[in-house]
Amino acid sequence: MRANVTAHKDYVIAKIDPRLYGSFIEHLGRAVYSGIYEPGHATADEHGFRQDVIELIKDIDVPVTRYPGGNFVSAYNWEDGIGPKEDRPTRLDLAWHTSESNEIGIHEFAEWAEQAGTEMMLAVNLGSRGLDEARAFLEYVNHPGGSYWSDLRKKNGREEPWDVKLWCLGNEMDGPWQIGQKTAAEYGRVAFETAKAMRAFDKNIELVVCGSSSPKMATYPEWESTVLDYTYETVDYISLHMYFDDHEKNTANYLAKASLLDNYIDTIAAVIKTTKAKKRSNHDVYISFDEWNVWYHSNEQDKKILGGNDGWPHAPALLEDIYDFADTLQVGCILNSFIRHSDVVKIGCLAQLVNVIAPIMTVKGGPAWRQSTYYPYLYASQYGRGTALNLAVQCESYSTDFAKDVPYLDVSAVESDKDGGLTFFIVNRHPDESIELDLSLQGFTHQKVIMDKVMSGHALDAKNGPDAEQVAPKDGQGASVTQQKLTASIAPMSYRMIRLGV
């Protein structure tokens, strides 16, 4: 099979916001406790943070991390996580049917974020609480001093404000599983008033309003239209969430599901444009895709805890999907979709970062290890920053019952704003045929392959574990640039990253 691709220097999509490669830490399962935080672990520092985990996160270079939820935030009292640890209350978390010790709160998370080299993206509770608690939290976090909440922060050991710029106005408020679920009108109104109050404190913060928690919601996309009708002038982003599964064990269908993601983004982009025109606004709203990942492997094992049949355990193993090679390909396709939509999707948060549907796993008291999905995320974050290119792709395709003309070759491209390198992120969806790639470089002067990494030849159900990381990249072979044309043979069912230099 052959594929002809054209990359032209003048055919660009957008400058990529580095926050497209963000992630998420929620008070859920072992994401926090025995994930990022495990006092007594051999690698833990004086704050209890696992340095082996931090090093894996630093390698990815995660630009922003959303916290503290997620479903957890909709019944969370942020004040429970401040002050002396011995005085903090244990609460029952209704979202995940567990106990929360509040040993980690905003001070500790901020310390971890600084060590991990990531900015904080904080969420306020608009489920069980509202405007007053949100503005108090903002004042506690961002005000220099001389007020009740900022002086309390100083008393609790943090002299300087954290100056957090990115704030989420609740989480998945359309969901019947959410504590404090609201209709679009109810939520739109409270989100508007909360945004207005938070902007009265600081007009330069960035605010994210809740969109649909899935395109499968009965209220989608009317929810976005109503919510934006209330909030358009006061927010900067609308959030979208989407998870991917392969319960049917149909790999062709599974790897075509990125087309559903494309449709989701395109639909909400149209709602944003319609709202902007309706309001005759000069203001732009973008998409924050602040929850996305593969999630289905752990569904059955989680039922006991989520159903309340195991009491109220503290930090149990929940949502611990162990990913396989098919999931690696899926994550590669998802990231390609975000790159191709970088004109409207500015923020992305892979949910989540450690242990909970995560690229990084830990053994309590033992090692940290990389799941197979770690690598496409790593490469996109490291080399997917710069300008996204609009590629012309000619390749054979296939159809499913929900998508037509899905190309076997899935590809995106980014010209680096750091070193001028040209990077192609490539997935071959075909089960048994290689794709002979002819990629024309028009207007570029890149003449050599400077990096070539490939993940191929694995069984689709191959997995990594704490004892062996067998699903990992190797150096690719045979890619070359001649007369401004990149040629390479892309193996069936493979992920590949090829970088070109001048």
Short mmCIF file of C-alpha atoms in Angstrom, two decimals:
data_model
loop_
_atom_site.label_atom_id
_atom_site.label_comp_id
_atom_site.label_asym_id
_atom_site.label_seq_id
_atom_site.Cartn_x
_atom_site.Cartn_y
_atom_site.Cartn_z
CA MET A 1 0.00 0.00 0.00
CA ARG A 2 1.23 3.50 -0.83
CA ALA A 3 0.43 6.86 0.75
CA ASN A 4 1.23 10.23 -0.75
CA VAL A 5 1.47 13.13 1.67
CA THR A 6 2.29 16.78 1.00
CA ALA A 7 3.61 19.17 3.62
CA HIS A 8 3.86 22.81 2.52
CA LYS A 9 5.59 25.42 4.65
CA ASP A 10 2.77 27.92 4.06
CA TYR A 11 -0.07 25.48 4.79
CA VAL A 12 -0.36 25.79 8.54
CA ILE A 13 -3.11 25.12 11.04
CA ALA A 14 -2.04 27.12 14.07
CA LYS A 15 0.62 27.75 16.64
CA ILE A 16 0.26 24.97 19.21
CA ASP A 17 -0.34 26.00 22.82
CA PRO A 18 2.14 23.87 24.84
CA ARG A 19 -0.69 23.23 27.32
CA LEU A 20 -2.19 20.89 24.73
CA TYR A 21 0.04 18.25 26.38
CA GLY A 22 -1.17 18.75 29.94
CA SER A 23 -2.41 16.12 32.37
CA PHE A 24 -4.55 15.60 35.45
CA ILE A 25 -4.20 14.52 39.09
CA GLU A 26 -7.44 13.85 40.95
CA HIS A 27 -8.04 12.66 44.49
CA LEU A 28 -9.07 9.29 43.07
CA GLY A 29 -7.69 5.83 43.70
CA ARG A 30 -3.91 5.86 43.97
CA ALA A 31 -3.24 8.94 41.86
CA VAL A 32 -2.18 10.93 44.92
CA TYR A 33 -1.55 8.46 47.74
CA SER A 34 1.15 5.94 46.70
CA GLY A 35 1.16 7.63 43.29
CA ILE A 36 2.82 11.02 43.53
CA TYR A 37 2.97 10.89 47.35
CA GLU A 38 4.33 8.02 49.45
CA PRO A 39 6.23 8.97 52.60
CA GLY A 40 8.70 6.27 53.51
CA HIS A 41 9.27 5.18 49.93
CA ALA A 42 12.94 4.71 49.06
CA THR A 43 12.79 7.63 46.60
CA ALA A 44 10.56 9.95 48.66
CA ASP A 45 11.89 13.38 49.61
CA GLU A 46 11.26 15.20 52.87
CA HIS A 47 7.78 16.13 51.63
CA GLY A 48 6.88 12.52 50.84
CA PHE A 49 6.93 12.93 47.06
CA ARG A 50 8.22 10.01 45.02
CA GLN A 51 11.19 11.23 43.03
CA ASP A 52 11.11 8.24 40.67
CA VAL A 53 7.64 9.39 39.57
CA ILE A 54 8.74 13.01 39.27
CA GLU A 55 11.63 12.02 37.00
CA LEU A 56 9.27 10.19 34.63
CA ILE A 57 6.99 13.23 34.59
CA LYS A 58 9.89 15.58 33.93
CA ASP A 59 10.86 13.50 30.91
CA ILE A 60 7.42 14.13 29.41
CA ASP A 61 7.63 17.84 30.34
CA VAL A 62 3.99 18.16 31.41
CA PRO A 63 3.15 21.87 31.01
CA VAL A 64 -0.01 22.01 33.15
CA THR A 65 -1.77 19.67 35.58
CA ARG A 66 -5.45 19.88 36.49
CA TYR A 67 -6.34 19.43 40.18
CA PRO A 68 -8.12 18.31 42.44
CA GLY A 69 -10.81 16.87 40.14
CA GLY A 70 -12.72 15.63 38.33
CA ASN A 71 -15.79 14.23 40.00
CA PHE A 72 -14.04 14.61 43.34
CA VAL A 73 -14.17 18.40 43.21
CA SER A 74 -17.97 18.59 43.14
CA ALA A 75 -18.26 17.78 46.85
CA TYR A 76 -14.81 18.97 47.95
CA ASN A 77 -14.14 21.58 50.61
CA TRP A 78 -10.78 23.04 49.71
CA GLU A 79 -10.37 24.33 53.29
CA ASP A 80 -10.09 20.72 54.48
CA GLY A 81 -6.65 20.55 52.86
CA ILE A 82 -4.99 23.48 54.63
CA GLY A 83 -3.49 23.95 58.08
CA PRO A 84 -1.70 21.37 60.24
CA LYS A 85 -2.12 17.89 58.82
CA GLU A 86 -3.03 16.44 62.19
CA ASP A 87 -6.03 18.79 62.33
CA ARG A 88 -7.39 18.03 58.89
CA PRO A 89 -10.65 16.09 58.75
CA THR A 90 -11.22 12.76 57.04
CA ARG A 91 -14.17 13.05 54.66
CA LEU A 92 -16.25 10.51 52.80
CA ASP A 93 -15.86 11.08 49.07
CA LEU A 94 -19.20 10.39 47.40
CA ALA A 95 -17.76 10.50 43.89
CA TRP A 96 -15.58 7.38 44.26
CA HIS A 97 -17.00 5.89 47.49
CA THR A 98 -13.73 6.24 49.37
CA SER A 99 -12.30 8.08 52.37
CA GLU A 100 -10.20 11.19 51.86
CA SER A 101 -7.61 11.95 54.55
CA ASN A 102 -6.81 15.43 53.18
CA GLU A 103 -3.15 14.80 53.91
CA ILE A 104 -2.54 16.41 50.53
CA GLY A 105 -4.11 19.81 49.88
CA ILE A 106 -3.29 22.92 47.91
CA HIS A 107 0.03 23.61 49.70
CA GLU A 108 1.35 20.11 49.14
CA PHE A 109 0.11 19.88 45.57
CA ALA A 110 1.71 23.23 44.76
CA GLU A 111 5.02 21.96 46.17
CA TRP A 112 4.74 18.82 44.05
CA ALA A 113 3.85 20.83 40.92
CA GLU A 114 6.93 23.01 41.38
CA GLN A 115 9.14 19.94 41.71
CA ALA A 116 7.54 18.30 38.66
CA GLY A 117 7.92 21.46 36.57
CA THR A 118 4.22 21.81 35.84
CA GLU A 119 1.79 24.69 36.22
CA MET A 120 -1.36 24.24 38.30
CA MET A 121 -4.83 24.24 36.70
CA LEU A 122 -7.23 24.47 39.63
CA ALA A 123 -10.91 23.56 39.74
CA VAL A 124 -13.55 25.13 42.00
CA ASN A 125 -16.55 23.29 43.41
CA LEU A 126 -19.76 24.38 41.70
CA GLY A 127 -21.59 21.20 42.67
CA SER A 128 -22.20 21.23 46.41
CA ARG A 129 -20.81 24.76 46.81
CA GLY A 130 -20.60 27.91 44.73
CA LEU A 131 -19.46 31.47 44.20
CA ASP A 132 -18.36 32.36 47.74
CA GLU A 133 -16.09 29.36 48.18
CA ALA A 134 -14.64 29.89 44.71
CA ARG A 135 -13.67 33.49 45.32
CA ALA A 136 -12.25 32.60 48.74
CA PHE A 137 -10.12 29.85 47.17
CA LEU A 138 -8.89 32.26 44.51
CA GLU A 139 -7.99 34.86 47.14
CA TYR A 140 -6.18 32.25 49.24
CA VAL A 141 -4.14 31.07 46.27
CA ASN A 142 -3.42 34.32 44.44
CA HIS A 143 -3.64 37.38 46.73
CA PRO A 144 -0.30 38.77 48.03
CA GLY A 145 -1.51 39.55 51.54
CA GLY A 146 -3.46 41.89 53.78
CA SER A 147 -6.78 40.02 53.53
CA TYR A 148 -8.31 37.22 55.56
CA TRP A 149 -7.66 34.38 53.15
CA SER A 150 -4.24 35.50 51.96
CA ASP A 151 -3.07 36.04 55.53
CA LEU A 152 -4.33 32.58 56.42
CA ARG A 153 -2.20 31.19 53.58
CA LYS A 154 0.82 32.96 55.08
CA LYS A 155 -0.01 31.58 58.50
CA ASN A 156 -0.09 28.13 56.93
CA GLY A 157 3.45 28.54 55.65
CA ARG A 158 3.26 30.06 52.17
CA GLU A 159 4.34 33.69 52.08
CA GLU A 160 4.08 34.38 48.35
CA PRO A 161 0.93 33.74 46.30
CA TRP A 162 1.03 30.96 43.71
CA ASP A 163 -0.48 33.21 41.03
CA VAL A 164 -2.45 30.43 39.33
CA LYS A 165 -3.84 31.67 36.01
CA LEU A 166 -6.02 28.77 34.86
CA TRP A 167 -9.25 27.90 36.69
CA CYS A 168 -12.04 25.41 35.95
CA LEU A 169 -15.60 26.38 36.86
CA GLY A 170 -16.66 22.99 38.21
CA ASN A 171 -16.59 19.62 36.50
CA GLU A 172 -19.01 17.68 34.27
CA MET A 173 -22.04 19.50 35.64
CA ASP A 174 -24.25 17.86 33.01
CA GLY A 175 -23.62 14.37 34.45
CA PRO A 176 -26.24 12.57 36.58
CA TRP A 177 -23.32 10.97 38.45
CA GLN A 178 -22.13 14.43 39.54
CA ILE A 179 -22.77 15.76 43.03
CA GLY A 180 -24.85 18.89 42.40
CA GLN A 181 -25.77 18.11 38.79
CA LYS A 182 -27.44 21.07 37.09
CA THR A 183 -29.38 21.83 33.97
CA ALA A 184 -27.56 23.87 31.36
CA ALA A 185 -29.47 27.01 32.38
CA GLU A 186 -28.84 26.44 36.10
CA TYR A 187 -25.16 25.84 35.53
CA GLY A 188 -24.77 28.62 32.98
CA ARG A 189 -26.15 31.11 35.44
CA VAL A 190 -23.97 30.07 38.41
CA ALA A 191 -20.90 29.77 36.18
CA PHE A 192 -21.47 33.28 34.85
CA GLU A 193 -21.81 34.78 38.32
CA THR A 194 -18.77 32.87 39.59
CA ALA A 195 -16.72 33.95 36.59
CA LYS A 196 -17.81 37.53 37.10
CA ALA A 197 -16.75 37.46 40.77
CA MET A 198 -13.42 35.81 40.00
CA ARG A 199 -12.69 38.36 37.28
CA ALA A 200 -13.51 41.14 39.74
CA PHE A 201 -10.52 39.85 41.67
CA ASP A 202 -8.28 39.47 38.60
CA LYS A 203 -9.40 40.16 35.05
CA ASN A 204 -6.34 38.36 33.66
CA ILE A 205 -7.06 34.85 34.92
CA GLU A 206 -8.22 32.26 32.38
CA LEU A 207 -11.52 30.50 33.03
CA VAL A 208 -12.82 27.17 31.73
CA VAL A 209 -16.57 26.56 31.68
CA CYS A 210 -17.98 23.02 31.59
CA GLY A 211 -19.07 21.62 28.26
CA SER A 212 -20.50 18.15 27.72
CA SER A 213 -18.85 15.33 29.59
CA SER A 214 -19.29 13.15 26.50
CA PRO A 215 -20.77 13.47 23.00
CA LYS A 216 -23.05 10.60 24.06
CA MET A 217 -24.93 12.87 26.49
CA ALA A 218 -28.57 13.43 25.51
CA THR A 219 -28.10 17.18 26.06
CA TYR A 220 -25.11 17.46 23.70
CA PRO A 221 -24.56 19.90 21.94
CA GLU A 222 -27.47 21.98 23.23
CA TRP A 223 -25.68 22.08 26.59
CA GLU A 224 -22.73 23.99 25.11
CA SER A 225 -25.02 26.39 23.28
CA THR A 226 -26.98 27.25 26.43
CA VAL A 227 -23.95 27.48 28.71
CA LEU A 228 -22.04 29.68 26.27
CA ASP A 229 -25.11 31.87 25.85
CA TYR A 230 -24.77 32.72 29.55
CA THR A 231 -20.99 32.81 29.86
CA TYR A 232 -19.41 33.60 26.49
CA GLU A 233 -17.97 37.02 27.35
CA THR A 234 -16.67 35.93 30.77
CA VAL A 235 -14.80 32.69 29.95
CA ASP A 236 -11.86 31.72 27.76
CA TYR A 237 -12.42 27.99 27.22
CA ILE A 238 -15.17 25.40 27.22
CA SER A 239 -14.18 21.95 28.41
CA LEU A 240 -14.81 18.67 26.60
CA HIS A 241 -14.24 15.14 27.88
CA MET A 242 -14.03 11.85 26.00
CA TYR A 243 -12.85 8.34 26.78
CA PHE A 244 -12.22 5.48 24.37
CA ASP A 245 -12.86 1.75 24.75
CA ASP A 246 -12.64 -1.50 22.85
CA HIS A 247 -15.11 -3.71 24.67
CA GLU A 248 -15.98 -5.41 21.37
CA LYS A 249 -12.33 -6.31 20.69
CA ASN A 250 -12.65 -4.95 17.16
CA THR A 251 -9.36 -3.21 16.49
CA ALA A 252 -10.42 -1.64 13.17
CA ASN A 253 -13.43 -0.02 14.84
CA TYR A 254 -11.39 0.93 17.89
CA LEU A 255 -8.73 2.78 15.92
CA ALA A 256 -11.40 4.55 13.87
CA LYS A 257 -12.90 6.14 17.00
CA ALA A 258 -10.60 9.14 16.66
CA SER A 259 -13.03 10.19 13.91
CA LEU A 260 -15.69 10.55 16.64
CA LEU A 261 -13.28 12.85 18.45
CA ASP A 262 -12.89 14.90 15.26
CA ASN A 263 -16.67 15.22 14.96
CA TYR A 264 -16.99 16.22 18.62
CA ILE A 265 -14.41 18.98 18.28
CA ASP A 266 -15.82 20.23 14.96
CA THR A 267 -19.35 20.39 16.38
CA ILE A 268 -18.38 22.42 19.43
CA ALA A 269 -16.15 24.65 17.34
CA ALA A 270 -19.26 25.40 15.27
CA VAL A 271 -21.28 26.14 18.44
CA ILE A 272 -18.56 28.55 19.57
CA LYS A 273 -18.59 30.34 16.20
CA THR A 274 -22.39 30.52 16.20
CA THR A 275 -22.45 31.98 19.71
CA LYS A 276 -19.77 34.51 18.83
CA ALA A 277 -21.77 35.62 15.78
CA LYS A 278 -25.03 35.70 17.74
CA LYS A 279 -23.47 37.98 20.36
CA ARG A 280 -21.56 40.03 17.78
CA SER A 281 -18.55 39.52 20.00
CA ASN A 282 -14.88 40.27 19.45
CA HIS A 283 -14.01 37.77 22.14
CA ASP A 284 -12.66 34.29 21.30
CA VAL A 285 -13.44 31.11 23.22
CA TYR A 286 -11.42 27.95 22.66
CA ILE A 287 -11.67 24.32 23.71
CA SER A 288 -9.98 22.85 26.77
CA PHE A 289 -10.09 19.08 26.25
CA ASP A 290 -9.23 18.53 29.88
CA GLU A 291 -10.14 14.85 30.18
CA TRP A 292 -9.25 12.26 27.57
CA ASN A 293 -7.80 8.77 27.50
CA VAL A 294 -8.47 5.10 26.96
CA TRP A 295 -10.61 3.72 29.80
CA TYR A 296 -12.23 0.32 29.91
CA HIS A 297 -9.81 -2.37 31.08
CA SER A 298 -10.53 -1.83 34.79
CA ASN A 299 -14.32 -1.44 34.64
CA GLU A 300 -15.20 -4.85 36.06
CA GLN A 301 -12.66 -4.86 38.88
CA ASP A 302 -13.82 -1.41 40.05
CA LYS A 303 -17.48 -2.35 40.50
CA LYS A 304 -17.12 -3.60 44.08
CA ILE A 305 -15.69 -0.32 45.37
CA LEU A 306 -17.76 2.02 43.22
CA GLY A 307 -20.91 0.10 44.14
CA GLY A 308 -20.22 0.66 47.83
CA ASN A 309 -19.60 -3.02 48.56
CA ASP A 310 -16.16 -2.48 50.04
CA GLY A 311 -16.91 0.19 52.63
CA TRP A 312 -15.03 3.48 52.39
CA PRO A 313 -11.38 2.51 51.73
CA HIS A 314 -8.63 5.09 51.59
CA ALA A 315 -6.78 5.29 48.25
CA PRO A 316 -7.74 1.86 46.91
CA ALA A 317 -6.70 0.66 43.47
CA LEU A 318 -9.30 2.24 41.19
CA LEU A 319 -9.37 2.78 37.42
CA GLU A 320 -6.00 1.06 37.08
CA ASP A 321 -6.17 0.20 33.40
CA ILE A 322 -3.16 -1.77 32.24
CA TYR A 323 -2.75 -0.66 28.66
CA ASP A 324 -1.83 -2.79 25.69
CA PHE A 325 -0.21 -2.07 22.35
CA ALA A 326 -3.55 -1.36 20.66
CA ASP A 327 -4.04 1.43 23.22
CA THR A 328 -0.64 2.84 22.26
CA LEU A 329 -1.87 3.22 18.69
CA GLN A 330 -5.12 4.75 19.88
CA VAL A 331 -3.35 7.36 22.01
CA GLY A 332 -1.17 8.20 19.00
CA CYS A 333 -4.30 8.79 16.90
CA ILE A 334 -5.92 10.94 19.61
CA LEU A 335 -2.84 13.15 19.91
CA ASN A 336 -2.73 13.51 16.12
CA SER A 337 -6.34 14.70 16.19
CA PHE A 338 -5.52 17.33 18.80
CA ILE A 339 -2.55 18.57 16.77
CA ARG A 340 -4.74 18.83 13.67
CA HIS A 341 -7.31 20.81 15.69
CA SER A 342 -4.81 23.05 17.45
CA ASP A 343 -6.50 26.13 16.01
CA VAL A 344 -9.42 25.55 18.41
CA VAL A 345 -8.14 23.02 20.99
CA LYS A 346 -5.63 24.93 23.09
CA ILE A 347 -5.50 22.89 26.29
CA GLY A 348 -5.53 19.13 26.74
CA CYS A 349 -5.29 17.03 29.88
CA LEU A 350 -4.58 13.35 29.59
CA ALA A 351 -6.58 11.79 32.42
CA GLN A 352 -4.74 10.89 34.45
CA LEU A 353 -1.00 11.06 35.10
CA VAL A 354 -0.21 8.38 37.71
CA ASN A 355 -1.90 5.02 38.48
CA VAL A 356 -5.44 6.09 37.52
CA ILE A 357 -5.91 5.40 33.77
CA ALA A 358 -2.36 6.65 33.52
CA PRO A 359 0.84 6.37 31.49
CA ILE A 360 2.84 6.03 34.72
CA MET A 361 2.21 3.28 37.26
CA THR A 362 3.68 2.61 40.67
CA VAL A 363 4.03 -0.33 43.00
CA LYS A 364 3.46 0.72 46.58
CA GLY A 365 6.88 0.47 48.20
CA GLY A 366 8.30 -0.59 44.84
CA PRO A 367 9.18 0.75 41.40
CA ALA A 368 7.50 3.19 39.06
CA TRP A 369 7.08 2.03 35.47
CA ARG A 370 5.98 3.21 32.05
CA GLN A 371 2.85 1.93 30.40
CA SER A 372 2.93 1.45 26.63
CA THR A 373 0.91 4.67 26.19
CA TYR A 374 3.65 6.68 27.88
CA TYR A 375 5.63 6.93 24.67
CA PRO A 376 3.27 8.64 22.18
CA TYR A 377 2.46 11.14 24.94
CA LEU A 378 6.17 11.65 25.63
CA TYR A 379 7.05 12.25 21.97
CA ALA A 380 4.11 14.55 21.30
CA SER A 381 4.95 16.69 24.32
CA GLN A 382 8.67 16.79 23.55
CA TYR A 383 8.48 17.36 19.80
CA GLY A 384 4.91 18.50 19.12
CA ARG A 385 5.42 22.12 20.17
CA GLY A 386 5.54 24.73 17.46
CA THR A 387 3.37 25.18 14.37
CA ALA A 388 0.96 22.46 13.26
CA LEU A 389 0.97 21.83 9.52
CA ASN A 390 -2.05 21.13 7.33
CA LEU A 391 -1.09 17.99 5.43
CA ALA A 392 -2.65 16.70 2.22
CA VAL A 393 -2.99 12.92 2.56
CA GLN A 394 -3.84 10.39 -0.11
CA CYS A 395 -4.16 6.86 1.23
CA GLU A 396 -6.47 3.88 1.10
CA SER A 397 -9.21 3.93 3.70
CA TYR A 398 -11.86 1.78 5.35
CA SER A 399 -15.30 2.37 6.84
CA THR A 400 -17.12 1.33 10.00
CA ASP A 401 -20.75 1.65 11.05
CA PHE A 402 -19.94 5.04 12.60
CA ALA A 403 -17.21 6.43 10.32
CA LYS A 404 -16.61 6.51 6.58
CA ASP A 405 -13.31 6.71 4.74
CA VAL A 406 -10.97 6.34 7.68
CA PRO A 407 -7.43 6.47 6.20
CA TYR A 408 -5.11 3.65 7.16
CA LEU A 409 -2.38 6.26 7.55
CA ASP A 410 -2.98 8.68 10.42
CA VAL A 411 -0.42 11.47 10.44
CA SER A 412 0.20 14.92 11.88
CA ALA A 413 3.17 17.26 11.57
CA VAL A 414 4.73 20.03 13.63
CA GLU A 415 7.50 22.49 12.79
CA SER A 416 9.40 23.17 16.00
CA ASP A 417 9.67 26.71 17.29
CA LYS A 418 12.73 25.66 19.27
CA ASP A 419 15.14 24.03 16.83
CA GLY A 420 13.31 24.24 13.50
CA GLY A 421 12.95 20.47 13.33
CA LEU A 422 10.07 18.99 11.36
CA THR A 423 8.35 16.13 13.17
CA PHE A 424 5.85 13.64 11.78
CA PHE A 425 3.71 11.53 14.10
CA ILE A 426 2.49 8.47 12.23
CA VAL A 427 0.12 5.57 12.90
CA ASN A 428 -0.51 2.73 10.45
CA ARG A 429 -3.97 1.32 11.23
CA HIS A 430 -3.74 -1.53 8.72
CA PRO A 431 -3.64 -4.97 10.37
CA ASP A 432 -1.13 -6.60 8.04
CA GLU A 433 0.11 -4.26 5.28
CA SER A 434 3.00 -1.85 5.40
CA ILE A 435 2.46 1.62 3.99
CA GLU A 436 5.10 2.92 1.63
CA LEU A 437 5.18 6.61 2.49
CA ASP A 438 6.10 9.31 -0.04
CA LEU A 439 6.02 12.65 1.70
CA SER A 440 6.71 15.76 -0.36
CA LEU A 441 8.39 18.64 1.50
CA GLN A 442 7.41 21.84 -0.28
CA GLY A 443 9.07 25.04 0.85
CA PHE A 444 11.19 23.26 3.45
CA THR A 445 14.97 22.89 3.42
CA HIS A 446 15.14 19.88 5.73
CA GLN A 447 17.55 17.36 4.26
CA LYS A 448 18.14 14.61 6.79
CA VAL A 449 16.48 12.33 9.33
CA ILE A 450 17.71 13.35 12.78
CA MET A 451 15.50 11.05 14.87
CA ASP A 452 13.40 8.01 14.06
CA LYS A 453 11.52 6.05 16.72
CA VAL A 454 9.12 3.20 16.05
CA MET A 455 6.83 0.94 18.06
CA SER A 456 5.83 -2.08 15.98
CA GLY A 457 5.77 -5.85 15.83
CA HIS A 458 4.00 -6.31 19.16
CA ALA A 459 0.90 -8.38 19.75
CA LEU A 460 -2.05 -6.01 20.12
CA ASP A 461 -2.62 -7.25 23.68
CA ALA A 462 1.06 -6.93 24.70
CA LYS A 463 1.49 -4.96 27.94
CA ASN A 464 4.20 -3.54 30.13
CA GLY A 465 4.55 -4.18 33.85
CA PRO A 466 6.80 -3.38 36.81
CA ASP A 467 9.17 -6.19 35.88
CA ALA A 468 9.39 -5.63 32.11
CA GLU A 469 8.66 -2.75 29.77
CA GLN A 470 8.64 -4.76 26.57
CA VAL A 471 6.34 -2.43 24.60
CA ALA A 472 8.80 0.39 24.02
CA PRO A 473 10.22 2.36 21.09
CA LYS A 474 13.22 1.32 19.05
CA ASP A 475 15.23 3.13 16.43
CA GLY A 476 13.47 3.09 13.07
CA GLN A 477 15.16 1.94 9.90
CA GLY A 478 15.09 3.00 6.27
CA ALA A 479 13.65 6.52 6.41
CA SER A 480 15.48 8.98 4.17
CA VAL A 481 15.14 12.39 2.55
CA THR A 482 16.04 12.74 -1.14
CA GLN A 483 15.20 15.72 -3.35
CA GLN A 484 12.84 17.12 -0.71
CA LYS A 485 10.90 13.93 -0.34
CA LEU A 486 10.73 11.79 2.80
CA THR A 487 10.31 8.10 2.14
CA ALA A 488 9.76 5.38 4.71
CA SER A 489 8.06 2.02 5.05
CA ILE A 490 5.52 2.22 7.86
CA ALA A 491 4.96 -1.21 9.40
CA PRO A 492 1.41 -2.53 9.93
CA MET A 493 -0.15 -1.66 13.28
CA SER A 494 2.66 0.67 14.24
CA TYR A 495 3.39 4.03 15.81
CA ARG A 496 6.31 6.02 14.43
CA MET A 497 7.87 9.43 14.99
CA ILE A 498 10.27 10.79 12.37
CA ARG A 499 12.12 14.08 12.87
CA LEU A 500 13.87 15.97 10.09
CA GLY A 501 16.60 18.59 10.33
CA VAL A 502 18.22 20.97 7.88
#
